Structure formats: C-alpha cells, structure tokens
Tab-separated table of N, CA and C in Angstrom:
chain	number	residue	atom	x	y	z
A	20	PRO	N	19.294	4.899	-4.276
A	20	PRO	CA	19.430	3.925	-5.366
A	20	PRO	C	19.847	2.537	-4.885
A	21	SER	N	20.740	2.480	-3.890
A	21	SER	CA	21.179	1.161	-3.417
A	21	SER	C	20.041	0.439	-2.695
A	22	LEU	N	19.232	1.178	-1.939
A	22	LEU	CA	18.066	0.566	-1.292
A	22	LEU	C	17.072	0.073	-2.332
A	23	ASP	N	16.869	0.857	-3.375
A	23	ASP	CA	15.970	0.425	-4.447
A	23	ASP	C	16.446	-0.873	-5.076
A	24	ARG	N	17.727	-0.943	-5.364
A	24	ARG	CA	18.276	-2.162	-5.979
A	24	ARG	C	18.138	-3.364	-5.052
A	25	ALA	N	18.279	-3.139	-3.759
A	25	ALA	CA	18.183	-4.243	-2.803
A	25	ALA	C	16.748	-4.745	-2.663
A	26	PHE	N	15.788	-3.817	-2.633
A	26	PHE	CA	14.395	-4.197	-2.390
A	26	PHE	C	13.625	-4.575	-3.651
A	27	GLU	N	14.072	-4.121	-4.811
A	27	GLU	CA	13.294	-4.323	-6.030
A	27	GLU	C	12.973	-5.788	-6.335
A	28	PRO	N	13.935	-6.725	-6.281
A	28	PRO	CA	13.583	-8.128	-6.561
A	28	PRO	C	12.545	-8.684	-5.589
A	29	MET	N	12.673	-8.323	-4.305
A	29	MET	CA	11.724	-8.812	-3.313
A	29	MET	C	10.329	-8.220	-3.570
A	30	LEU	N	10.268	-6.924	-3.874
A	30	LEU	CA	8.982	-6.289	-4.165
A	30	LEU	C	8.357	-6.866	-5.428
A	31	ASP	N	9.198	-7.140	-6.438
A	31	ASP	CA	8.697	-7.769	-7.667
A	31	ASP	C	8.059	-9.117	-7.354
A	32	LEU	N	8.733	-9.904	-6.538
A	32	LEU	CA	8.215	-11.219	-6.165
A	32	LEU	C	6.893	-11.093	-5.417
A	33	PHE	N	6.850	-10.216	-4.416
A	33	PHE	CA	5.634	-10.069	-3.607
A	33	PHE	C	4.456	-9.564	-4.429
A	34	GLN	N	4.715	-8.705	-5.411
A	34	GLN	CA	3.612	-8.169	-6.204
A	34	GLN	C	3.203	-9.093	-7.347
A	35	THR	N	4.052	-10.029	-7.715
A	35	THR	CA	3.749	-10.922	-8.827
A	35	THR	C	2.946	-12.139	-8.397
A	36	LEU	N	3.243	-12.666	-7.219
A	36	LEU	CA	2.546	-13.863	-6.748
A	36	LEU	C	1.089	-13.555	-6.401
A	37	PRO	N	0.197	-14.506	-6.627
A	37	PRO	CA	-1.202	-14.300	-6.222
A	37	PRO	C	-1.304	-14.153	-4.698
A	38	PRO	N	-2.184	-13.284	-4.222
A	38	PRO	CA	-2.254	-12.994	-2.788
A	38	PRO	C	-2.509	-14.203	-1.893
A	39	TYR	N	-3.281	-15.172	-2.355
A	39	TYR	CA	-3.584	-16.311	-1.486
A	39	TYR	C	-2.373	-17.200	-1.246
A	40	ILE	N	-1.334	-17.061	-2.042
A	40	ILE	CA	-0.103	-17.837	-1.853
A	40	ILE	C	0.519	-17.549	-0.487
A	41	TYR	N	0.357	-16.319	0.014
A	41	TYR	CA	0.958	-15.952	1.293
A	41	TYR	C	0.277	-16.636	2.467
A	42	LEU	N	-0.905	-17.149	2.241
A	42	LEU	CA	-1.606	-17.831	3.322
A	42	LEU	C	-0.952	-19.160	3.685
A	43	LEU	N	-0.394	-19.856	2.702
A	43	LEU	CA	0.173	-21.185	2.966
A	43	LEU	C	1.305	-21.150	3.989
A	44	PRO	N	2.351	-20.342	3.799
A	44	PRO	CA	3.387	-20.314	4.835
A	44	PRO	C	2.890	-19.694	6.143
A	45	ALA	N	1.972	-18.738	6.034
A	45	ALA	CA	1.440	-18.123	7.252
A	45	ALA	C	0.648	-19.138	8.072
A	46	ILE	N	-0.126	-19.992	7.409
A	46	ILE	CA	-0.871	-21.037	8.120
A	46	ILE	C	0.107	-22.026	8.762
A	47	ALA	N	1.162	-22.383	8.011
A	47	ALA	CA	2.150	-23.324	8.549
A	47	ALA	C	2.845	-22.765	9.791
A	48	LEU	N	3.117	-21.457	9.782
A	48	LEU	CA	3.829	-20.854	10.914
A	48	LEU	C	2.911	-20.411	12.045
A	49	LEU	N	1.731	-19.888	11.700
A	49	LEU	CA	0.871	-19.267	12.705
A	49	LEU	C	-0.446	-19.990	12.949
A	50	GLY	N	-0.774	-20.970	12.113
A	50	GLY	CA	-2.061	-21.655	12.243
A	50	GLY	C	-3.186	-20.808	11.670
A	51	TYR	N	-4.408	-21.220	11.930
A	51	TYR	CA	-5.565	-20.472	11.440
A	51	TYR	C	-5.893	-19.342	12.410
A	52	GLY	N	-6.403	-18.246	11.869
A	52	GLY	CA	-6.835	-17.149	12.725
A	52	GLY	C	-6.430	-15.790	12.198
A	53	SER	N	-6.651	-14.807	13.033
A	53	SER	CA	-6.418	-13.413	12.653
A	53	SER	C	-4.953	-13.099	12.383
A	54	ALA	N	-4.040	-13.703	13.135
A	54	ALA	CA	-2.613	-13.435	12.932
A	54	ALA	C	-2.172	-13.842	11.534
A	55	THR	N	-2.676	-14.971	11.063
A	55	THR	CA	-2.355	-15.441	9.717
A	55	THR	C	-2.883	-14.468	8.675
A	56	ALA	N	-4.120	-14.056	8.833
A	56	ALA	CA	-4.724	-13.126	7.881
A	56	ALA	C	-4.000	-11.789	7.893
A	57	LEU	N	-3.646	-11.305	9.062
A	57	LEU	CA	-2.954	-10.027	9.172
A	57	LEU	C	-1.578	-10.092	8.512
A	58	THR	N	-0.863	-11.169	8.744
A	58	THR	CA	0.460	-11.332	8.144
A	58	THR	C	0.370	-11.334	6.627
A	59	ALA	N	-0.546	-12.120	6.078
A	59	ALA	CA	-0.702	-12.179	4.622
A	59	ALA	C	-1.147	-10.829	4.060
A	60	THR	N	-2.023	-10.133	4.757
A	60	THR	CA	-2.505	-8.834	4.293
A	60	THR	C	-1.382	-7.804	4.277
A	61	VAL	N	-0.555	-7.802	5.301
A	61	VAL	CA	0.565	-6.861	5.343
A	61	VAL	C	1.544	-7.138	4.213
A	62	ILE	N	1.823	-8.414	3.960
A	62	ILE	CA	2.747	-8.773	2.883
A	62	ILE	C	2.198	-8.308	1.533
A	63	VAL	N	0.897	-8.377	1.347
A	63	VAL	CA	0.291	-7.951	0.086
A	63	VAL	C	0.224	-6.425	-0.009
A	64	ALA	N	-0.023	-5.748	1.101
A	64	ALA	CA	-0.280	-4.301	1.066
A	64	ALA	C	0.985	-3.443	1.090
A	65	ILE	N	2.078	-3.939	1.619
A	65	ILE	CA	3.275	-3.114	1.793
A	65	ILE	C	4.014	-2.787	0.485
A	66	PRO	N	4.161	-3.703	-0.478
A	66	PRO	CA	4.945	-3.364	-1.680
A	66	PRO	C	4.509	-2.098	-2.426
A	67	PRO	N	3.200	-1.853	-2.659
A	67	PRO	CA	2.882	-0.597	-3.353
A	67	PRO	C	3.248	0.642	-2.544
A	68	VAL	N	3.162	0.552	-1.224
A	68	VAL	CA	3.528	1.691	-0.380
A	68	VAL	C	5.021	1.982	-0.527
A	69	ILE	N	5.836	0.945	-0.466
A	69	ILE	CA	7.287	1.117	-0.584
A	69	ILE	C	7.650	1.643	-1.973
A	70	ARG	N	7.075	1.047	-2.997
A	70	ARG	CA	7.406	1.465	-4.370
A	70	ARG	C	7.039	2.922	-4.634
A	71	LEU	N	5.835	3.317	-4.251
A	71	LEU	CA	5.402	4.681	-4.535
A	71	LEU	C	6.124	5.698	-3.650
A	72	THR	N	6.493	5.318	-2.438
A	72	THR	CA	7.297	6.209	-1.597
A	72	THR	C	8.663	6.422	-2.235
A	73	SER	N	9.269	5.351	-2.671
A	73	SER	CA	10.570	5.443	-3.332
A	73	SER	C	10.483	6.302	-4.597
A	74	LEU	N	9.450	6.093	-5.367
A	74	LEU	CA	9.269	6.877	-6.591
A	74	LEU	C	9.135	8.360	-6.267
A	75	GLY	N	8.330	8.695	-5.266
A	75	GLY	CA	8.149	10.090	-4.897
A	75	GLY	C	9.442	10.744	-4.438
A	76	ILE	N	10.243	10.011	-3.673
A	76	ILE	CA	11.515	10.555	-3.189
A	76	ILE	C	12.490	10.746	-4.351
A	77	ARG	N	12.521	9.793	-5.273
A	77	ARG	CA	13.428	9.896	-6.426
A	77	ARG	C	13.038	11.021	-7.381
A	78	ARG	N	11.747	11.378	-7.424
A	78	ARG	CA	11.283	12.368	-8.395
A	78	ARG	C	11.338	13.804	-7.880
A	79	THR	N	12.072	14.031	-6.813
A	79	THR	CA	12.264	15.403	-6.330
A	79	THR	C	12.987	16.187	-7.425
A	80	PRO	N	12.466	17.362	-7.783
A	80	PRO	CA	13.121	18.140	-8.847
A	80	PRO	C	14.584	18.455	-8.513
A	81	ARG	N	15.421	18.282	-9.497
A	81	ARG	CA	16.861	18.488	-9.339
A	81	ARG	C	17.185	19.903	-8.856
A	82	GLU	N	16.406	20.877	-9.324
A	82	GLU	CA	16.674	22.266	-8.929
A	82	GLU	C	16.588	22.441	-7.409
A	83	PHE	N	15.627	21.761	-6.791
A	83	PHE	CA	15.457	21.879	-5.347
A	83	PHE	C	16.557	21.138	-4.600
A	84	LEU	N	17.017	20.042	-5.156
A	84	LEU	CA	18.137	19.335	-4.540
A	84	LEU	C	19.402	20.186	-4.612
A	85	GLU	N	19.618	20.818	-5.757
A	85	GLU	CA	20.774	21.690	-5.911
A	85	GLU	C	20.672	22.890	-4.971
A	86	LEU	N	19.475	23.428	-4.815
A	86	LEU	CA	19.266	24.541	-3.899
A	86	LEU	C	19.604	24.119	-2.469
A	87	GLY	N	19.182	22.945	-2.080
A	87	GLY	CA	19.498	22.442	-0.751
A	87	GLY	C	20.994	22.284	-0.557
A	88	GLN	N	21.675	21.741	-1.565
A	88	GLN	CA	23.126	21.579	-1.468
A	88	GLN	C	23.826	22.928	-1.392
A	89	ALA	N	23.330	23.883	-2.177
A	89	ALA	CA	23.946	25.215	-2.196
A	89	ALA	C	23.784	25.932	-0.861
A	90	THR	N	22.692	25.664	-0.168
A	90	THR	CA	22.476	26.315	1.128
A	90	THR	C	23.111	25.538	2.275
A	91	GLY	N	23.688	24.384	1.987
A	91	GLY	CA	24.437	23.641	2.998
A	91	GLY	C	23.603	22.810	3.952
A	92	VAL	N	22.437	22.338	3.519
A	92	VAL	CA	21.639	21.504	4.417
A	92	VAL	C	22.285	20.132	4.561
A	93	THR	N	22.043	19.490	5.691
A	93	THR	CA	22.560	18.143	5.919
A	93	THR	C	21.696	17.144	5.143
A	94	GLY	N	22.151	15.919	5.089
A	94	GLY	CA	21.395	14.877	4.392
A	94	GLY	C	20.007	14.670	4.978
A	95	TRP	N	19.929	14.671	6.315
A	95	TRP	CA	18.643	14.498	6.987
A	95	TRP	C	17.724	15.682	6.701
A	96	GLN	N	18.265	16.911	6.730
A	96	GLN	CA	17.456	18.089	6.423
A	96	GLN	C	16.976	18.057	4.973
A	97	MET	N	17.845	17.617	4.071
A	97	MET	CA	17.470	17.500	2.660
A	97	MET	C	16.288	16.546	2.527
A	98	PHE	N	16.355	15.434	3.244
A	98	PHE	CA	15.268	14.460	3.177
A	98	PHE	C	13.981	15.029	3.773
A	99	ARG	N	14.082	15.589	4.967
A	99	ARG	CA	12.893	16.029	5.699
A	99	ARG	C	12.257	17.286	5.122
A	100	LYS	N	13.068	18.215	4.660
A	100	LYS	CA	12.530	19.513	4.235
A	100	LYS	C	12.360	19.659	2.732
A	101	ILE	N	13.033	18.813	1.958
A	101	ILE	CA	12.926	18.949	0.502
A	101	ILE	C	12.308	17.702	-0.126
A	102	ARG	N	12.943	16.562	0.081
A	102	ARG	CA	12.458	15.344	-0.585
A	102	ARG	C	11.089	14.889	-0.088
A	103	LEU	N	10.898	14.865	1.214
A	103	LEU	CA	9.641	14.367	1.780
A	103	LEU	C	8.422	15.194	1.356
A	104	PRO	N	8.482	16.520	1.414
A	104	PRO	CA	7.312	17.282	0.952
A	104	PRO	C	6.981	17.037	-0.527
A	105	PHE	N	8.004	16.902	-1.367
A	105	PHE	CA	7.737	16.619	-2.772
A	105	PHE	C	7.198	15.205	-2.964
A	106	ALA	N	7.556	14.294	-2.069
A	106	ALA	CA	7.128	12.897	-2.193
A	106	ALA	C	5.740	12.642	-1.611
A	107	MET	N	5.195	13.577	-0.840
A	107	MET	CA	3.927	13.322	-0.141
A	107	MET	C	2.779	12.884	-1.058
A	108	PRO	N	2.554	13.494	-2.216
A	108	PRO	CA	1.471	12.977	-3.065
A	108	PRO	C	1.682	11.512	-3.461
A	109	SER	N	2.918	11.168	-3.753
A	109	SER	CA	3.214	9.785	-4.125
A	109	SER	C	3.088	8.846	-2.926
A	110	ILE	N	3.512	9.300	-1.757
A	110	ILE	CA	3.392	8.491	-0.535
A	110	ILE	C	1.919	8.229	-0.239
A	111	MET	N	1.094	9.263	-0.346
A	111	MET	CA	-0.339	9.090	-0.089
A	111	MET	C	-0.979	8.170	-1.131
A	112	ALA	N	-0.520	8.245	-2.373
A	112	ALA	CA	-1.018	7.308	-3.391
A	112	ALA	C	-0.624	5.881	-3.024
A	113	GLY	N	0.582	5.707	-2.475
A	113	GLY	CA	1.021	4.380	-2.032
A	113	GLY	C	0.179	3.860	-0.887
A	114	ILE	N	-0.134	4.737	0.059
A	114	ILE	CA	-0.997	4.328	1.172
A	114	ILE	C	-2.376	3.941	0.649
A	115	ASN	N	-2.876	4.725	-0.279
A	115	ASN	CA	-4.169	4.423	-0.890
A	115	ASN	C	-4.132	3.058	-1.576
A	116	GLN	N	-3.104	2.799	-2.351
A	116	GLN	CA	-3.002	1.516	-3.054
A	116	GLN	C	-2.809	0.360	-2.078
A	117	GLY	N	-2.063	0.599	-1.008
A	117	GLY	CA	-1.896	-0.435	0.020
A	117	GLY	C	-3.225	-0.799	0.665
A	118	LEU	N	-4.040	0.225	0.946
A	118	LEU	CA	-5.375	-0.040	1.500
A	118	LEU	C	-6.231	-0.840	0.520
A	119	MET	N	-6.151	-0.498	-0.762
A	119	MET	CA	-6.939	-1.223	-1.759
A	119	MET	C	-6.489	-2.687	-1.843
A	120	MET	N	-5.187	-2.918	-1.777
A	120	MET	CA	-4.676	-4.290	-1.793
A	120	MET	C	-5.121	-5.046	-0.537
A	121	ALA	N	-5.132	-4.355	0.599
A	121	ALA	CA	-5.560	-4.989	1.853
A	121	ALA	C	-7.028	-5.394	1.760
A	122	PHE	N	-7.851	-4.532	1.174
A	122	PHE	CA	-9.255	-4.896	1.039
A	122	PHE	C	-9.450	-6.042	0.054
A	123	GLY	N	-8.531	-6.182	-0.877
A	123	GLY	CA	-8.584	-7.327	-1.773
A	123	GLY	C	-8.346	-8.640	-1.041
A	124	MET	N	-7.693	-8.553	0.099
A	124	MET	CA	-7.398	-9.757	0.895
A	124	MET	C	-8.516	-10.098	1.873
A	125	VAL	N	-9.530	-9.268	1.987
A	125	VAL	CA	-10.572	-9.473	3.006
A	125	VAL	C	-11.224	-10.845	2.869
A	126	VAL	N	-11.647	-11.188	1.679
A	126	VAL	CA	-12.330	-12.468	1.472
A	126	VAL	C	-11.353	-13.618	1.651
A	127	ILE	N	-10.148	-13.460	1.128
A	127	ILE	CA	-9.152	-14.514	1.269
A	127	ILE	C	-8.821	-14.724	2.748
A	128	ALA	N	-8.749	-13.636	3.511
A	128	ALA	CA	-8.466	-13.739	4.939
A	128	ALA	C	-9.605	-14.426	5.683
A	129	GLY	N	-10.827	-14.296	5.182
A	129	GLY	CA	-11.962	-14.974	5.793
A	129	GLY	C	-11.828	-16.487	5.739
A	130	ILE	N	-11.099	-16.979	4.765
A	130	ILE	CA	-10.902	-18.422	4.621
A	130	ILE	C	-10.116	-18.985	5.800
A	131	VAL	N	-9.193	-18.192	6.348
A	131	VAL	CA	-8.347	-18.695	7.442
A	131	VAL	C	-8.882	-18.298	8.805
A	132	GLY	N	-10.130	-17.904	8.859
A	132	GLY	CA	-10.762	-17.632	10.143
A	132	GLY	C	-10.500	-16.260	10.714
A	133	ALA	N	-10.329	-15.263	9.847
A	133	ALA	CA	-10.056	-13.913	10.342
A	133	ALA	C	-11.315	-13.203	10.815
A	134	GLY	N	-12.461	-13.680	10.434
A	134	GLY	CA	-13.712	-13.031	10.843
A	134	GLY	C	-14.043	-11.861	9.948
A	135	GLY	N	-14.991	-11.049	10.375
A	135	GLY	CA	-15.369	-9.856	9.634
A	135	GLY	C	-16.158	-10.163	8.365
A	136	LEU	N	-16.139	-9.205	7.451
A	136	LEU	CA	-16.901	-9.353	6.215
A	136	LEU	C	-16.371	-10.477	5.339
A	137	GLY	N	-15.069	-10.731	5.399
A	137	GLY	CA	-14.501	-11.833	4.615
A	137	GLY	C	-15.081	-13.172	5.032
A	138	LYS	N	-15.222	-13.374	6.327
A	138	LYS	CA	-15.813	-14.620	6.828
A	138	LYS	C	-17.275	-14.708	6.411
A	139	THR	N	-17.978	-13.578	6.464
A	139	THR	CA	-19.384	-13.563	6.055
A	139	THR	C	-19.519	-13.990	4.599
A	140	ILE	N	-18.671	-13.452	3.738
A	140	ILE	CA	-18.726	-13.809	2.319
A	140	ILE	C	-18.343	-15.272	2.132
A	141	TYR	N	-17.286	-15.710	2.797
A	141	TYR	CA	-16.839	-17.096	2.660
A	141	TYR	C	-17.921	-18.071	3.119
A	142	ASP	N	-18.538	-17.810	4.265
A	142	ASP	CA	-19.610	-18.678	4.759
A	142	ASP	C	-20.814	-18.658	3.825
A	143	ALA	N	-21.158	-17.483	3.307
A	143	ALA	CA	-22.296	-17.374	2.394
A	143	ALA	C	-22.022	-18.125	1.088
A	144	MET	N	-20.791	-18.085	0.620
A	144	MET	CA	-20.449	-18.818	-0.602
A	144	MET	C	-20.510	-20.318	-0.377
A	145	ARG	N	-20.035	-20.769	0.795
A	145	ARG	CA	-20.076	-22.207	1.101
A	145	ARG	C	-21.491	-22.737	1.179
A	146	THR	N	-22.409	-21.924	1.668
A	146	THR	CA	-23.798	-22.362	1.829
A	146	THR	C	-24.695	-21.887	0.677
A	147	LEU	N	-24.087	-21.293	-0.342
A	147	LEU	CA	-24.801	-20.766	-1.515
A	147	LEU	C	-25.874	-19.742	-1.133
A	148	ASN	N	-25.578	-18.932	-0.127
A	148	ASN	CA	-26.459	-17.859	0.288
A	148	ASN	C	-26.060	-16.601	-0.487
A	149	ILE	N	-26.597	-16.493	-1.687
A	149	ILE	CA	-26.202	-15.438	-2.615
A	149	ILE	C	-26.515	-14.051	-2.063
A	150	ALA	N	-27.673	-13.874	-1.455
A	150	ALA	CA	-28.079	-12.555	-0.953
A	150	ALA	C	-27.110	-12.047	0.109
A	151	THR	N	-26.708	-12.905	1.031
A	151	THR	CA	-25.772	-12.495	2.081
A	151	THR	C	-24.408	-12.160	1.501
A	152	SER	N	-23.953	-12.957	0.545
A	152	SER	CA	-22.642	-12.683	-0.053
A	152	SER	C	-22.653	-11.366	-0.818
A	153	ILE	N	-23.757	-11.067	-1.500
A	153	ILE	CA	-23.854	-9.787	-2.223
A	153	ILE	C	-23.904	-8.625	-1.240
A	154	ASP	N	-24.670	-8.773	-0.161
A	154	ASP	CA	-24.727	-7.712	0.853
A	154	ASP	C	-23.343	-7.428	1.441
A	155	ALA	N	-22.626	-8.464	1.797
A	155	ALA	CA	-21.293	-8.285	2.376
A	155	ALA	C	-20.327	-7.695	1.344
A	156	ALA	N	-20.443	-8.136	0.105
A	156	ALA	CA	-19.581	-7.591	-0.953
A	156	ALA	C	-19.854	-6.108	-1.165
A	157	ILE	N	-21.115	-5.723	-1.149
A	157	ILE	CA	-21.460	-4.303	-1.285
A	157	ILE	C	-20.907	-3.508	-0.107
A	158	ALA	N	-20.972	-4.077	1.089
A	158	ALA	CA	-20.415	-3.401	2.268
A	158	ALA	C	-18.905	-3.194	2.111
A	159	ILE	N	-18.211	-4.197	1.587
A	159	ILE	CA	-16.770	-4.071	1.361
A	159	ILE	C	-16.493	-2.983	0.327
A	160	VAL	N	-17.265	-2.958	-0.748
A	160	VAL	CA	-17.072	-1.945	-1.795
A	160	VAL	C	-17.297	-0.540	-1.230
A	161	ILE	N	-18.352	-0.359	-0.465
A	161	ILE	CA	-18.636	0.957	0.111
A	161	ILE	C	-17.527	1.365	1.073
A	162	LEU	N	-17.094	0.459	1.922
A	162	LEU	CA	-16.010	0.755	2.858
A	162	LEU	C	-14.729	1.105	2.113
A	163	THR	N	-14.439	0.384	1.057
A	163	THR	CA	-13.256	0.660	0.248
A	163	THR	C	-13.348	2.038	-0.392
A	164	MET	N	-14.506	2.377	-0.919
A	164	MET	CA	-14.686	3.685	-1.549
A	164	MET	C	-14.534	4.815	-0.527
A	165	VAL	N	-15.080	4.632	0.655
A	165	VAL	CA	-14.961	5.662	1.695
A	165	VAL	C	-13.491	5.861	2.067
A	166	LEU	N	-12.766	4.768	2.303
A	166	LEU	CA	-11.349	4.893	2.654
A	166	LEU	C	-10.529	5.470	1.498
A	167	ASP	N	-10.902	5.138	0.276
A	167	ASP	CA	-10.233	5.710	-0.895
A	167	ASP	C	-10.398	7.229	-0.906
A	168	ARG	N	-11.597	7.709	-0.671
A	168	ARG	CA	-11.849	9.157	-0.661
A	168	ARG	C	-11.138	9.838	0.500
A	169	ILE	N	-11.092	9.184	1.647
A	169	ILE	CA	-10.412	9.771	2.806
A	169	ILE	C	-8.916	9.918	2.525
A	170	THR	N	-8.291	8.880	1.998
A	170	THR	CA	-6.853	8.972	1.719
A	170	THR	C	-6.573	9.975	0.605
A	171	GLN	N	-7.459	10.089	-0.367
A	171	GLN	CA	-7.273	11.093	-1.416
A	171	GLN	C	-7.387	12.505	-0.845
A	172	ALA	N	-8.257	12.686	0.124
A	172	ALA	CA	-8.427	14.013	0.726
A	172	ALA	C	-7.180	14.424	1.512
A	173	PHE	N	-6.462	13.470	2.093
A	173	PHE	CA	-5.259	13.796	2.845
A	173	PHE	C	-4.050	14.028	1.953
A	174	ALA	N	-4.127	13.603	0.708
A	174	ALA	CA	-2.996	13.769	-0.203
A	174	ALA	C	-2.856	15.237	-0.592
A	175	PRO	N	-1.678	15.811	-0.387
A	175	PRO	CA	-1.476	17.200	-0.806
A	175	PRO	C	-1.529	17.303	-2.330
A	176	GLN	N	-2.142	18.332	-2.807
A	176	GLN	CA	-2.240	18.532	-4.248
A	176	GLN	C	-0.964	19.213	-4.737
A	177	ARG	N	-0.427	18.702	-5.794
A	177	ARG	CA	0.786	19.267	-6.367
A	177	ARG	C	0.418	20.511	-7.169
A	178	ARG	N	1.065	21.615	-6.847
A	178	ARG	CA	0.808	22.858	-7.569
A	178	ARG	C	1.774	23.012	-8.719
A	179	GLU	N	1.255	23.495	-9.820
A	179	GLU	CA	2.110	23.746	-10.975
A	179	GLU	C	2.932	25.007	-10.718
A	180	THR	N	4.200	24.959	-11.080
A	180	THR	CA	5.045	26.143	-10.936
A	180	THR	C	4.972	26.947	-12.224
A	181	PRO	N	4.896	28.278	-12.122
A	181	PRO	CA	4.791	29.089	-13.340
A	181	PRO	C	6.064	29.111	-14.133
C-alpha cells in the first residue's frame, strides 16, 4: 500500500499526458535518435505494467494469505509462492498493455529519427505518399496483433474454484 501511494501520482501524470510530450525533454537531454525514442517509449509503456502488477498482487484472495500466515511462511515466500502466482494473469495483461502503448509510440518515435516503420510512416506522410503510409500502418497493426496474441498465450488462465 505504501508503494502504491508513492507511485500513484507519478503514474497518473505519466498516463494522463499525451505521449508526444515525453519527446520534448528527451530531445533536450539526448538529442535526436533512437535513444530519445526509446526513452519516451519506456516512459509511456511502463505505467500500465506497474499498475496492473500492483493490482494483481493486491487482489490475492485473503484466504490464501491467511493460509500462508498460518503455515508460517516468510514475507518473501508469501510473495513468491502465493501472491505472484495469483498476480500472473494481471502481470501478463500489464505486459500486453505496455506493448500496445509502445506500439502507439512507433510513429511518434519516427519523428525523432528512430527509424523503422515509424520513420517510414512519417516520411510517407511528409511526402503525401499515401500507399506507403498505409502499407507501413498495416504492418504495424499486424505486428501488434501478433504480439498481442503471443502475450495472451503466455498468460496463465485463472481457474474457477468450486
């Protein structure tokens, strides 16, 4: 709870601001290039991962926490053997959402010279090459869908208890 209270205002700020806002200080500190794009992408992608991980850990059923306390497990064992397994679906959802946010930054990152499909779309938009921009956008969508399915496949399915 204390970590949640400490991080919540910062996470609120990072998730509320438009993603391209992070490029301005990154450009000032790092200049144009891949480092700037990577920094801005990480800042945009990390908050959903942290939030959903925290949510998954907090939503561990009380009965299992009490069982752990009754059996005398240490705090670390409680986290590793009880809380973490219950949090895995939420953690994987956070990773999935972080990836989706990162792909949202692809085009914006192309503006600062990161290369890749974002640069292709940015250059095509500047030159009004509609066909190239649509092709690159479709490639981004397909790549995003593939990564979405991969992360969903790794997420453990929560079983209903009778």
